[in-house]
Coordinates of C-alpha atoms in Angstrom, one line a residue:
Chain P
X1367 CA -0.5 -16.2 3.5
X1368 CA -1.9 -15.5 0.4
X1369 CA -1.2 -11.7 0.7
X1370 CA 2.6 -12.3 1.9
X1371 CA 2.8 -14.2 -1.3
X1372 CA 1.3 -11.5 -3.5
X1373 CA 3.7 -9.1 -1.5
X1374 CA 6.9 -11.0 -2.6
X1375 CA 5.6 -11.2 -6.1
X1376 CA 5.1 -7.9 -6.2
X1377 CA 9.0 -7.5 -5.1
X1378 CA 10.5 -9.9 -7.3
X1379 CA 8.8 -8.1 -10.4
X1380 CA 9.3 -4.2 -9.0
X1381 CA 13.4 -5.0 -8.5
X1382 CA 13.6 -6.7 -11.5
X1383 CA 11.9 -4.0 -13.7
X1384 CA 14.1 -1.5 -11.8
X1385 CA 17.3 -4.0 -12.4
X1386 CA 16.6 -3.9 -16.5
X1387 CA 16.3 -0.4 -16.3
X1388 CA 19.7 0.1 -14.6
X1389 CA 21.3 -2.4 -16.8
X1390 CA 19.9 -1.2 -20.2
X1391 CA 21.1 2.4 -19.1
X1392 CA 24.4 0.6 -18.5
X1393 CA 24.4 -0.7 -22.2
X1394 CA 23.7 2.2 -23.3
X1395 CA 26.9 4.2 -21.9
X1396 CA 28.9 1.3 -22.8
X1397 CA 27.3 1.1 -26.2
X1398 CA 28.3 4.9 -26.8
X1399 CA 31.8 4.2 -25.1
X1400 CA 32.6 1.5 -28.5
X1401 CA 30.9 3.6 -30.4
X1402 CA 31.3 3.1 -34.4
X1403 CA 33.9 0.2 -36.1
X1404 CA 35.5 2.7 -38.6
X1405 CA 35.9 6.5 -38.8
X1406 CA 36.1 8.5 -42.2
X1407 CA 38.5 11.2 -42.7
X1408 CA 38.6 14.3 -45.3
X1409 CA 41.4 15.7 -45.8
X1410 CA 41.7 19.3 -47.6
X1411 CA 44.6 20.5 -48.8
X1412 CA 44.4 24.7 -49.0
X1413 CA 46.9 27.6 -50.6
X1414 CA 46.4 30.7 -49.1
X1415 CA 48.0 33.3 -50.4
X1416 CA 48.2 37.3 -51.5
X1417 CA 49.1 36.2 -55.1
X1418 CA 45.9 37.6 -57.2
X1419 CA 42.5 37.6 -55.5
X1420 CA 40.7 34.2 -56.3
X1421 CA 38.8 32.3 -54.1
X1422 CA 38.5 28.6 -55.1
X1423 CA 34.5 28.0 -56.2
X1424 CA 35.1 24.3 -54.2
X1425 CA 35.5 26.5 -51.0
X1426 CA 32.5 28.2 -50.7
X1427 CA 31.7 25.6 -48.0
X1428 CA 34.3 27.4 -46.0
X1429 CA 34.4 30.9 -47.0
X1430 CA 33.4 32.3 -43.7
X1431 CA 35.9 30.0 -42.0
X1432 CA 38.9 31.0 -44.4
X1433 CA 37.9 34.8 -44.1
X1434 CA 39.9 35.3 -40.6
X1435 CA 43.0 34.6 -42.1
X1436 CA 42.9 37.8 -44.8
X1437 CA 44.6 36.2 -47.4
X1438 CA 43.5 37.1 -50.5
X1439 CA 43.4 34.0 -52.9
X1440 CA 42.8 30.4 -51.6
X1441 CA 43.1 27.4 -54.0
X1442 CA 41.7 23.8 -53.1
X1443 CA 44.8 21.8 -53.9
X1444 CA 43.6 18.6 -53.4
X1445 CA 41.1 16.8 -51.2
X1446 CA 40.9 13.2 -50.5
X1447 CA 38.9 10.8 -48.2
X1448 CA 40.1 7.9 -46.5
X1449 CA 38.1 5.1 -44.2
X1450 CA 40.1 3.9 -41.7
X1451 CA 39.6 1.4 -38.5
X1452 CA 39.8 2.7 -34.7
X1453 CA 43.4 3.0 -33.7
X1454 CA 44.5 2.6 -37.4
X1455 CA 46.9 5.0 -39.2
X1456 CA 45.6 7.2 -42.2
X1457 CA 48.7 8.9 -44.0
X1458 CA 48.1 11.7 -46.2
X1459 CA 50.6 13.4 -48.2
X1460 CA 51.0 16.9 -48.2
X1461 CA 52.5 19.2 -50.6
X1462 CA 56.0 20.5 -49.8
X1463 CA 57.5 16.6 -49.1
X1464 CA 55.3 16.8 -45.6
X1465 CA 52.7 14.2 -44.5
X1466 CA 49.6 13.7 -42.2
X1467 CA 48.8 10.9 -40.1
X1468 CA 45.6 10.6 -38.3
X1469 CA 45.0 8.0 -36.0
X1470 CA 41.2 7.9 -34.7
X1471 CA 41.8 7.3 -30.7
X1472 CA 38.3 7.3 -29.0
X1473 CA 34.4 7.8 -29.9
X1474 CA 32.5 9.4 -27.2
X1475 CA 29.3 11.6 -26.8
X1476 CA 29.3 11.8 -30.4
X1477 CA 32.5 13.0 -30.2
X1478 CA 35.9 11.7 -32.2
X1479 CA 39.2 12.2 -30.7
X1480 CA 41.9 12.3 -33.6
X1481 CA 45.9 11.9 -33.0
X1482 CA 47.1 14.2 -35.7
X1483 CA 51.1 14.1 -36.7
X1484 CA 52.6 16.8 -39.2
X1485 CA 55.5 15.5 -40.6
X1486 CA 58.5 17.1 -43.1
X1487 CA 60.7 14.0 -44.6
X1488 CA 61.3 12.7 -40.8
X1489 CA 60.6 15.3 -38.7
X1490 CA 57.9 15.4 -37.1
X1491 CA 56.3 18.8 -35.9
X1492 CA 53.6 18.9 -34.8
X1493 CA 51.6 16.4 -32.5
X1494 CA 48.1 17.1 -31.4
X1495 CA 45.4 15.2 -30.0
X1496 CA 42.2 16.9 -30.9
X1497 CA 38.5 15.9 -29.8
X1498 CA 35.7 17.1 -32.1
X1499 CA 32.3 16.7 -32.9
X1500 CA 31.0 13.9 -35.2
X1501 CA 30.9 15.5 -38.4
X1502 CA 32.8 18.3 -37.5
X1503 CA 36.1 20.0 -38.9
X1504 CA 39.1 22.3 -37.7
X1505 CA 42.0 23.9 -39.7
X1506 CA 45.4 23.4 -39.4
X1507 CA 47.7 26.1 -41.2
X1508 CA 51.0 27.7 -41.3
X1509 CA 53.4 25.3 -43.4
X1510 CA 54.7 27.8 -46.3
X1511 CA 54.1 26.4 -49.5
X1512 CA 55.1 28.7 -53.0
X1513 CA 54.0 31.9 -52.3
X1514 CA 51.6 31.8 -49.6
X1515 CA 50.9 29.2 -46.7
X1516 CA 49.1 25.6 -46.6
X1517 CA 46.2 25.2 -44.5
X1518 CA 44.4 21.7 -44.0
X1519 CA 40.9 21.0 -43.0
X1520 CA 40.6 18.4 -41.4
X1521 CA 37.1 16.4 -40.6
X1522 CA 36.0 13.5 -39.2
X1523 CA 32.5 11.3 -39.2
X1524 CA 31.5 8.1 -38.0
X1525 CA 30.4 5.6 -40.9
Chain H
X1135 CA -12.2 6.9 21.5
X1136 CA -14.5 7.1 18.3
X1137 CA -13.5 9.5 16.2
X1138 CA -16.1 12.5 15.0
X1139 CA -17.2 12.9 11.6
X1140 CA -15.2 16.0 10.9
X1141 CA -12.2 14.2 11.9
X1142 CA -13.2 11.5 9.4
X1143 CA -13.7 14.0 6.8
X1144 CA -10.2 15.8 7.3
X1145 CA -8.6 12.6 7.1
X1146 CA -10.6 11.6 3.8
X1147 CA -9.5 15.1 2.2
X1148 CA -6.0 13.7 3.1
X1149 CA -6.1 11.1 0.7
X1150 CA -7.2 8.2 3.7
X1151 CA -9.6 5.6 2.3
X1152 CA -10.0 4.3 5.8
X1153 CA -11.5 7.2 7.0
X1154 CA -14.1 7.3 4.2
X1155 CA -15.0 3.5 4.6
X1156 CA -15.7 4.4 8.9
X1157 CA -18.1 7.2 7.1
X1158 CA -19.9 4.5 4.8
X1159 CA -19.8 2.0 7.6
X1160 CA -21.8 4.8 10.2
X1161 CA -24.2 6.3 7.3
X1162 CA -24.8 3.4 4.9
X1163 CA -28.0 2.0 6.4
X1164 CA -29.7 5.4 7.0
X1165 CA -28.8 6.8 3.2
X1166 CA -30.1 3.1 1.6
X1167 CA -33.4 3.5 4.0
X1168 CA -33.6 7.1 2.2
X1169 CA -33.2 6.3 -0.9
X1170 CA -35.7 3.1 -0.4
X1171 CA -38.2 5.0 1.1
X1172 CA -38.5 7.2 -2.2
X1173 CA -37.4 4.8 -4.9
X1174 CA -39.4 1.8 -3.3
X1175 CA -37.5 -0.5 -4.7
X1176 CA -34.3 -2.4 -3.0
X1177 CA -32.1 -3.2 -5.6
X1178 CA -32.2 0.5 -7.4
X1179 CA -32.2 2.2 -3.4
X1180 CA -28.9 -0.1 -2.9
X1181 CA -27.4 1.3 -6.5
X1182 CA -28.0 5.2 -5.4
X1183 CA -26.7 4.8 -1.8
X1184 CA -23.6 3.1 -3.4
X1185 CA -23.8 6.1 -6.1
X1186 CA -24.5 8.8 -3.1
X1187 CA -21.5 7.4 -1.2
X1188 CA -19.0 7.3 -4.4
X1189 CA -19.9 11.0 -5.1
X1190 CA -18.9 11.8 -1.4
X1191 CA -15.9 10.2 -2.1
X1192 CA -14.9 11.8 -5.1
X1193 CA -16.2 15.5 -4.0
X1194 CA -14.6 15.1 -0.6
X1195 CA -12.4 17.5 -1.0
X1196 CA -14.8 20.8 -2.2
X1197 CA -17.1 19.9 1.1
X1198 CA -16.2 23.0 4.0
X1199 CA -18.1 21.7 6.7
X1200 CA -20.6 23.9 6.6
X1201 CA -23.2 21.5 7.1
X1202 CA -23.2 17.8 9.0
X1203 CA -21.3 15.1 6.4
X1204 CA -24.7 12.9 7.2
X1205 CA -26.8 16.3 5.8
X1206 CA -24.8 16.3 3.1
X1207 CA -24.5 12.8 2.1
X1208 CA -28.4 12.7 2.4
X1209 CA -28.9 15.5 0.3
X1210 CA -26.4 13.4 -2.5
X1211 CA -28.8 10.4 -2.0
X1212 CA -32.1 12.0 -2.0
X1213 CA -31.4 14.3 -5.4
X1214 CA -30.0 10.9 -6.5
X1215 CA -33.3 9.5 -5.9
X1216 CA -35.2 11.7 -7.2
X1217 CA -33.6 11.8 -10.4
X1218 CA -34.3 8.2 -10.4
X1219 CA -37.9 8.8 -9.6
X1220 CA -38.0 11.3 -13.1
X1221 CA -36.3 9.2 -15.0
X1222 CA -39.0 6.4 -14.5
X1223 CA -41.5 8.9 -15.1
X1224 CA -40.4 9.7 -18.2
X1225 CA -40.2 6.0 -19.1
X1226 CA -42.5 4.5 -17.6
X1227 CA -41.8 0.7 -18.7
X1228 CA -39.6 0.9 -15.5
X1229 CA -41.6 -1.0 -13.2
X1230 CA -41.2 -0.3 -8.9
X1231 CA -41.1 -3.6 -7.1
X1232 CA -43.9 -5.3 -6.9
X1233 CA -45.5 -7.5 -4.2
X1234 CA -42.6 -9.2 -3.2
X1235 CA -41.8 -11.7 -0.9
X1236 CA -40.7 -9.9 2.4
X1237 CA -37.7 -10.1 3.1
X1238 CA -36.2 -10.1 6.5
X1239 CA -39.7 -12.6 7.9
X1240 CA -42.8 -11.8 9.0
X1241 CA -43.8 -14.0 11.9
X1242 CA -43.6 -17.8 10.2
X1243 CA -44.8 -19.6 12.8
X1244 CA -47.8 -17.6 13.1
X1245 CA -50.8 -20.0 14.0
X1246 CA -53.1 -17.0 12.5
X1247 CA -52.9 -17.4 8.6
X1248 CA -55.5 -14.4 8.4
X1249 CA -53.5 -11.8 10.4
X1250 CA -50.3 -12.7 7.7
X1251 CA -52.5 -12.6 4.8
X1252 CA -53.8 -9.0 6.4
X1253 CA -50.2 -8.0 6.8
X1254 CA -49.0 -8.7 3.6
X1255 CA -52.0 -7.0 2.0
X1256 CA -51.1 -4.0 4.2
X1257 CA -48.0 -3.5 3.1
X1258 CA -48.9 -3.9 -0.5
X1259 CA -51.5 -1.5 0.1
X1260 CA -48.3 0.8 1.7
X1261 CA -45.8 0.2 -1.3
X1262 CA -49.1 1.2 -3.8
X1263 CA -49.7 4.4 -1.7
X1264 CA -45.9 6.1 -1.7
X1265 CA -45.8 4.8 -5.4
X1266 CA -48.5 7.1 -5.7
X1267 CA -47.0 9.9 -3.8
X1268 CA -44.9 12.3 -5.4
X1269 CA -41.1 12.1 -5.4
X1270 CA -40.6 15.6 -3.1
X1271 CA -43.4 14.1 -0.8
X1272 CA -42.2 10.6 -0.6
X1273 CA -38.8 12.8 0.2
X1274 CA -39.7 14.6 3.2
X1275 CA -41.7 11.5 4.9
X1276 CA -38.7 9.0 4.0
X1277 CA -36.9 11.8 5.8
X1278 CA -38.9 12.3 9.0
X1279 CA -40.6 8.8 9.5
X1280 CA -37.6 6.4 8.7
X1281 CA -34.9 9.1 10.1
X1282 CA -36.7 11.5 12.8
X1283 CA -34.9 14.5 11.2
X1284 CA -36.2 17.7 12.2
X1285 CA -38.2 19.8 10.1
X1286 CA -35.0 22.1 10.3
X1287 CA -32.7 19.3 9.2
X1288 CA -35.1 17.8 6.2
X1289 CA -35.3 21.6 5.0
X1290 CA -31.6 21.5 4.8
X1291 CA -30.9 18.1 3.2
X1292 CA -33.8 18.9 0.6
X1293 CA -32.7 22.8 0.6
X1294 CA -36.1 24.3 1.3
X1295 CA -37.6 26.4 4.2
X1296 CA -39.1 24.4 7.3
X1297 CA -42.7 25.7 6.4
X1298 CA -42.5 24.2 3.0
X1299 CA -41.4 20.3 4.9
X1300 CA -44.1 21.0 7.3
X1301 CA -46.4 21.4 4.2
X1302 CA -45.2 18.7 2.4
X1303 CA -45.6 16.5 5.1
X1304 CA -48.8 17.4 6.3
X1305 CA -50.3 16.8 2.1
X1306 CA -48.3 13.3 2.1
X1307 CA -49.7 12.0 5.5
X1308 CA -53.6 13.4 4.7
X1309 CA -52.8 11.1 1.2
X1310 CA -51.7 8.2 2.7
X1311 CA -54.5 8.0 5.5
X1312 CA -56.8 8.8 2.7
X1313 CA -55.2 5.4 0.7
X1314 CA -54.6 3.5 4.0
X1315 CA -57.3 4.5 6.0
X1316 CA -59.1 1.4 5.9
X1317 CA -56.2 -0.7 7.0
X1318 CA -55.2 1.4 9.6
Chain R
X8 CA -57.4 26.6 26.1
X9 CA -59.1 24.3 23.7
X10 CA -61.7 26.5 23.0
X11 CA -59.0 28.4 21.6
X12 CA -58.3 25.7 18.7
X13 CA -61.1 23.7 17.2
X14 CA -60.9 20.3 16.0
X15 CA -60.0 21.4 12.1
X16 CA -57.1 23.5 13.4
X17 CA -55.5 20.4 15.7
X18 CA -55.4 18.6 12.7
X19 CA -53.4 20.9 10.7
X20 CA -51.3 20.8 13.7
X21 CA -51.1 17.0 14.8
X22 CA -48.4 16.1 12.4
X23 CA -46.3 18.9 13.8
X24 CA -47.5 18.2 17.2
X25 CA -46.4 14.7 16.4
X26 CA -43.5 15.3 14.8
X27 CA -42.0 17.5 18.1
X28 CA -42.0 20.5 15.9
X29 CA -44.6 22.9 18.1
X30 CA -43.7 25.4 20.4
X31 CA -44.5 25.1 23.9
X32 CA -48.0 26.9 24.2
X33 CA -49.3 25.6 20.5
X34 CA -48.2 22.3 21.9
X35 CA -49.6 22.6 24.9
X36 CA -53.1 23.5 23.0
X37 CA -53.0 20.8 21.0
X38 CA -52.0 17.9 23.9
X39 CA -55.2 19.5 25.7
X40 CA -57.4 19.3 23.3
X41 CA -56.6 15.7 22.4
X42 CA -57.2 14.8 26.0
X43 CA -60.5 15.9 25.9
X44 CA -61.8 15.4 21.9
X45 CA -62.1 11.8 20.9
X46 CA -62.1 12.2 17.4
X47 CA -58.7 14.3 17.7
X48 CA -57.6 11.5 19.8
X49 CA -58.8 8.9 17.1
X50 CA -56.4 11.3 14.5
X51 CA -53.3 11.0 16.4
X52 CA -53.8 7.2 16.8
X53 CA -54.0 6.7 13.3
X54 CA -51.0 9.0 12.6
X55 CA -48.9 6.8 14.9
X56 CA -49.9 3.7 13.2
X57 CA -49.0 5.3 9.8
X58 CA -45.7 6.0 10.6
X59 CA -45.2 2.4 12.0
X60 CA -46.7 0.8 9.3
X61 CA -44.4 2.6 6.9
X62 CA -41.8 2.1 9.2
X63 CA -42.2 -1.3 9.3
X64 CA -42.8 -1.8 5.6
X65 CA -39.5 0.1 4.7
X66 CA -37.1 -1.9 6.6
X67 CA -38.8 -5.3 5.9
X68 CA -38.6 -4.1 2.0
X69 CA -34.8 -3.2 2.9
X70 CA -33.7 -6.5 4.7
X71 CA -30.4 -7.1 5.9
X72 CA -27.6 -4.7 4.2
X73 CA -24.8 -6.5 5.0
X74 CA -22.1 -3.4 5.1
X75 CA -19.0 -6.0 3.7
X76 CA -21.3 -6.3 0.9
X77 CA -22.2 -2.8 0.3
X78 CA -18.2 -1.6 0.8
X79 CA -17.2 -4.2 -1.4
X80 CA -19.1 -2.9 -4.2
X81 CA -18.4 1.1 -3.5
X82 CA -14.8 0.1 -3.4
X83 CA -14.6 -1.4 -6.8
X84 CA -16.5 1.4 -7.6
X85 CA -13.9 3.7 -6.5
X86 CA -10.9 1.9 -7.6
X87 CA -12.5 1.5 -11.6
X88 CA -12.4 5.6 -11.5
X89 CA -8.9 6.0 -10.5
X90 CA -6.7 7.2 -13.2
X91 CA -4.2 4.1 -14.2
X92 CA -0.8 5.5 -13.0
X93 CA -3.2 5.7 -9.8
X94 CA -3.7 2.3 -9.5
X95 CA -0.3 1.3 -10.4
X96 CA 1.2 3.5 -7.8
X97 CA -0.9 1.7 -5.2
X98 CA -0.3 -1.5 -6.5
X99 CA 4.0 -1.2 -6.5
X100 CA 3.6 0.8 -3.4
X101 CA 3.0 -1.7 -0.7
X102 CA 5.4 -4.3 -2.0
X103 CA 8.5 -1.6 -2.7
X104 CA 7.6 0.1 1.0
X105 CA 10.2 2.6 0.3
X106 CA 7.9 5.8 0.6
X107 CA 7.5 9.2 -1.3
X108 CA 11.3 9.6 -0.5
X109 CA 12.6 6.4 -1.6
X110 CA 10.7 6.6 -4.9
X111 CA 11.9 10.3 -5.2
X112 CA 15.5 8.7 -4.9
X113 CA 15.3 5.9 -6.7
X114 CA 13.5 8.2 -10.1
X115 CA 16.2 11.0 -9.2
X116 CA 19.3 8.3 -9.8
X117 CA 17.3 6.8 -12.8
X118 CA 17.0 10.1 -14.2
X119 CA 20.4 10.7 -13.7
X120 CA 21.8 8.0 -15.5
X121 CA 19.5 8.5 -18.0
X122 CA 20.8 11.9 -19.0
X123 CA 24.0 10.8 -18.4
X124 CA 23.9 8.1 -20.7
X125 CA 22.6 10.2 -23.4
X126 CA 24.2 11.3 -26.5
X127 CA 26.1 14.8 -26.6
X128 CA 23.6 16.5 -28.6
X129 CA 21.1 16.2 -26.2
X130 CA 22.9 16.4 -22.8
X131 CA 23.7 20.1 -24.0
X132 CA 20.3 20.8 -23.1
X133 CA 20.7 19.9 -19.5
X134 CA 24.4 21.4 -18.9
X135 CA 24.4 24.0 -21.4
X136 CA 25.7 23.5 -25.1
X137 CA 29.2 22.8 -26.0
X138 CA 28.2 21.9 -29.2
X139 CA 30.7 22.1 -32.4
X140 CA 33.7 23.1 -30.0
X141 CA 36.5 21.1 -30.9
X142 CA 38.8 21.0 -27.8
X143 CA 42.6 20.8 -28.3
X144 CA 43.6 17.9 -25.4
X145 CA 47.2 18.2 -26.4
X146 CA 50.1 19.7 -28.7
X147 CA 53.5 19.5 -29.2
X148 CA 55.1 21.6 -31.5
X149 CA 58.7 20.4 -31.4
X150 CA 60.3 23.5 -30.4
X151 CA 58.2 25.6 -33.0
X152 CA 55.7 28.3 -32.4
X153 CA 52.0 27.5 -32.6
X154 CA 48.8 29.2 -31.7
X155 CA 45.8 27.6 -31.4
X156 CA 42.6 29.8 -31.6
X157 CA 39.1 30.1 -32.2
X158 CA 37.2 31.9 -35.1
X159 CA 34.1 33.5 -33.2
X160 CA 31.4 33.9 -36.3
X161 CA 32.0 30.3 -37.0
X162 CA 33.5 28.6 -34.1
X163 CA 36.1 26.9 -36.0
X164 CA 39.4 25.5 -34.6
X165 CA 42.1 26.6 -36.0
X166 CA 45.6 25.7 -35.3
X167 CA 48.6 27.9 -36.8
X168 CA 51.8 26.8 -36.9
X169 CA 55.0 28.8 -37.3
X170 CA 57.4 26.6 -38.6
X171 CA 60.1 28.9 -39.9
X172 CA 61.3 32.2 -39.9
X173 CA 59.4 33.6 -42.9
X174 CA 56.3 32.1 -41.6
X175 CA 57.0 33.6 -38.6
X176 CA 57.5 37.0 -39.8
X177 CA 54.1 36.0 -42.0
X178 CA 51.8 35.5 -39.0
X179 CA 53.3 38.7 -37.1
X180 CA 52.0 40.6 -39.7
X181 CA 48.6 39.2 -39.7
X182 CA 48.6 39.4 -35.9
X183 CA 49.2 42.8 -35.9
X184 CA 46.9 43.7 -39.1
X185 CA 44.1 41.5 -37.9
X186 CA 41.6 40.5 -35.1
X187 CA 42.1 37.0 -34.3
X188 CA 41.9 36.0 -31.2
X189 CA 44.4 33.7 -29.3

């Protein structure tokens, strides 16, 4: 008797340790599923063109990054940093009369997933949805601006 | 159908307690009665065949069968006991037992207080004499008088030739008839 | 015959002769000569009542070993020298009853969601790093031109659009002039 007792003891403890574990791994994936309340944005605005040969100090960051395009100058224009809530709308303007709007959609695997719209006046042209690394950055270029061409950098990072 | 020793063995190696406690359960008595006859003294001969038996367990595995598992777990318990014997040799405020009361009774309801008196005296006398004996020699007569191993098997247990048992033997018996003679 | 062996040499040999360890004719020499020498005879008798006496004395000293007892303490012996993840595997074992294989189950779907549930970072060491990729999941460009590539050196995303003619004609040129990579 007393060993069947001990047995079921044994049991009861043994599923529920193995319960907790299954649950708190369960947390877990949903914990990383919410993931952060807010995400911050950076937003750089770039000139590249053939016009002289100067390469903007403030861009050193990115000077191996800039390098595929060949251009020979590239002037920071402006850069600017905005905090904005999940599913929220971050509007940027660009030079030229266009805008950006970024719109955080999802945080997973230290990942962010941005909605990016390029916009001229009305018109919209481009739409993207792009998934990149916490912390991470990718370039969006081609716009012509003066004499040479805009490219935005564009980063994300969980606060 | 009882299973052999070797079979026990195997199935100890295998990781199967059961096994091992059929061993202790066949050899216990004999290894304690070795390990008595040398230490003289119960509760430290019950410690080494307890020691001699957790050894076997735990060096199960490294033993090839090339001799008996009883040989072997004799030769544990009598090295065991001897190292006890040194040990109280070397401090010597570690007393044998002493005349104690006998367990497992003499004759109570002997009308002849004399003959008990006699007895007891007797196997004082006994306890003095392989106290006096020296550990190899206490060894080999544990070995042949409480076990009836052959000269062949003591020589294996205590890893000597049969010539050097026979010797042994024949200098403890000539000093216990010299010490008991009277009483004998 | 046992003028062959005098009294001094049987008693060398009685404890062997006792003790079953003679061969047959030395054996035979020594049983003769006992019959006939009463001192020899006297010898043996006082051998025999050594060993009982010992005998005796031994396994009164030794009493009853009760073998519950004795097991009892050689078990707790054994079980203090077991490493602890030892006991504890023969203490859950019993009461889960599911085996090697059900334990090698249950640990492999732990372990599973384990890694599953673990950040990117370090899941990349199981499947093999995707790290600082940024994936394009979609893109409309409205009717205009874009190409989306990836700089090798530095792994950045880069995504170019063509949105009029002279930036068209603009990124032709680079194309052909340059080695990036589509």
């Amino acid at each position: 008797m007393m060993k069947l007792k001990k047995n079921l003891i044994r049991k009861i403890l043994l599923f529920s340790l193995w319960s907790v574990l299954i649950a708190a791994s369960g947390v877990v994936q949903a914990g990383q599923a919410d993931g952060p309340k807010s995400i911050q944005l950076k937003i750089g605005t770039i000139l590249a063109s053939n016009e002289g040969k100067n390469f903007d100090p403030r861009l050193s960051a990115m000077k191996s990054q800039l390098n595929v395009f060949k251009y020979q100058s590239y002037q920071l224009l402006k850069e600017e940093a905005k905090v904005v809530l999940w599913k929220g709308n971050a509007a940027f303007e660009i030079p030229g009369g266009r805008s950006l709007t970024v719109t955080p959609q999802e945080y997973r695997d230290n990942r962010i997933s941005l909605k990016v719209r390029l916009m001229k006046g009305d018109q919209s042209f481009l739409d993207t949805v792009v998934r990149l690394r916490n912390g991470g950055r990718f370039l969006l270029g081609g716009p012509a601006h003066e004499t040479g061409v805009l490219i935005l950098s564009i980063g994300a990072s969980t606060r | 159908m009882e299973s052999s020793d070797q079979d026990l063995v195997d199935r100890c190696r295998e990781g199967d307690q059961s096994a091992f406690r059929e061993l202790a359960a066949r050899y216990y008595q004999k290894v304690f009665m070795v390990a008595l006859g040398i230490l003289n003294h119960r509760e430290d001969a019950q410690e080494v065949a307890q020691e001699a038996f957790f050894k076997a367990y735990t060096k199960i595995k490294g033993f090839h069968g090339r001799s008996s598992f009883y040989t072997w777990i004799y030769r544990i318990a009598v090295n065991l006991s001897l190292d006890v014997q040194r040990h109280r040799k070397r401090n010597p405020i570690e007393q044998t037992e002493a005349a104690d009361p006998i367990e497992g009774e003499a004759d109570r309801s002997s009308s002849e207080p004399y003959n008990d008196l006699c007895n007891q005296k007797l196997r004082e006398e006994i306890f003095q004499a392989i106290d006096e004996l020296r550990p190899e020699h206490r060894a080999v007569m544990t070995l042949r008088v409480l076990e009836g191993l052959s000269y062949k098997e003591i020589g294996r247990v205590l890893g000597c030739p049969e010539g050097t048992v026979m010797s042994r033997l024949h200098y403890a018996r000539k000093q216990l008839q010299e010490k008991l003679g009277p009483w004998l | 015959m046992s003028q062959t062996i005098n009294c001094e040499g049987v008693k060398k040999l009685l404890g062997a002769w006792w003790d079953g360890e003679l061969g047959g004719d030395e054996a035979g020499v020594v049983r003769e000569h006992l019959e006939l020498c009463p001192s020899c005879r006297s010898e043996a008798e006082k051998l025999e009542r050594l060993h009982n006496s010992i005998r005796e004395a031994l396994k009164e000293r030794a009493g009853e070993i009760r073998f519950d007892v004795f097991w009892a303490g050689l078990e707790k012996r054994i079980e203090e020298k077991r490493p602890w993840w030892a006991r504890l595997a023969d203490w859950a074992n019993p009461a889960f009853g599911l085996g090697r294989i059900g334990w090698a189950i249950s640990l492999a779907v732990i372990l599973a969601i384990g890694v599953l549930s673990l950040p990117d970072s370090y899941r990349a060491w199981f499947f093999g790093s995707n790290r600082g990729r940024t994936r394009i999941e979609s893109i409309d460009a409205h009717g205009f031109n874009v190409a989306v590539f990836r700089e090798a050196q530095t792994r950045t995303t880069v995504i170019w659009l063509f949105s009029d003619e002279e930036s068209n004609d603009e990124a032709q040129e680079e194309s052909d002039s340059e080695n990036l990579t589509l």
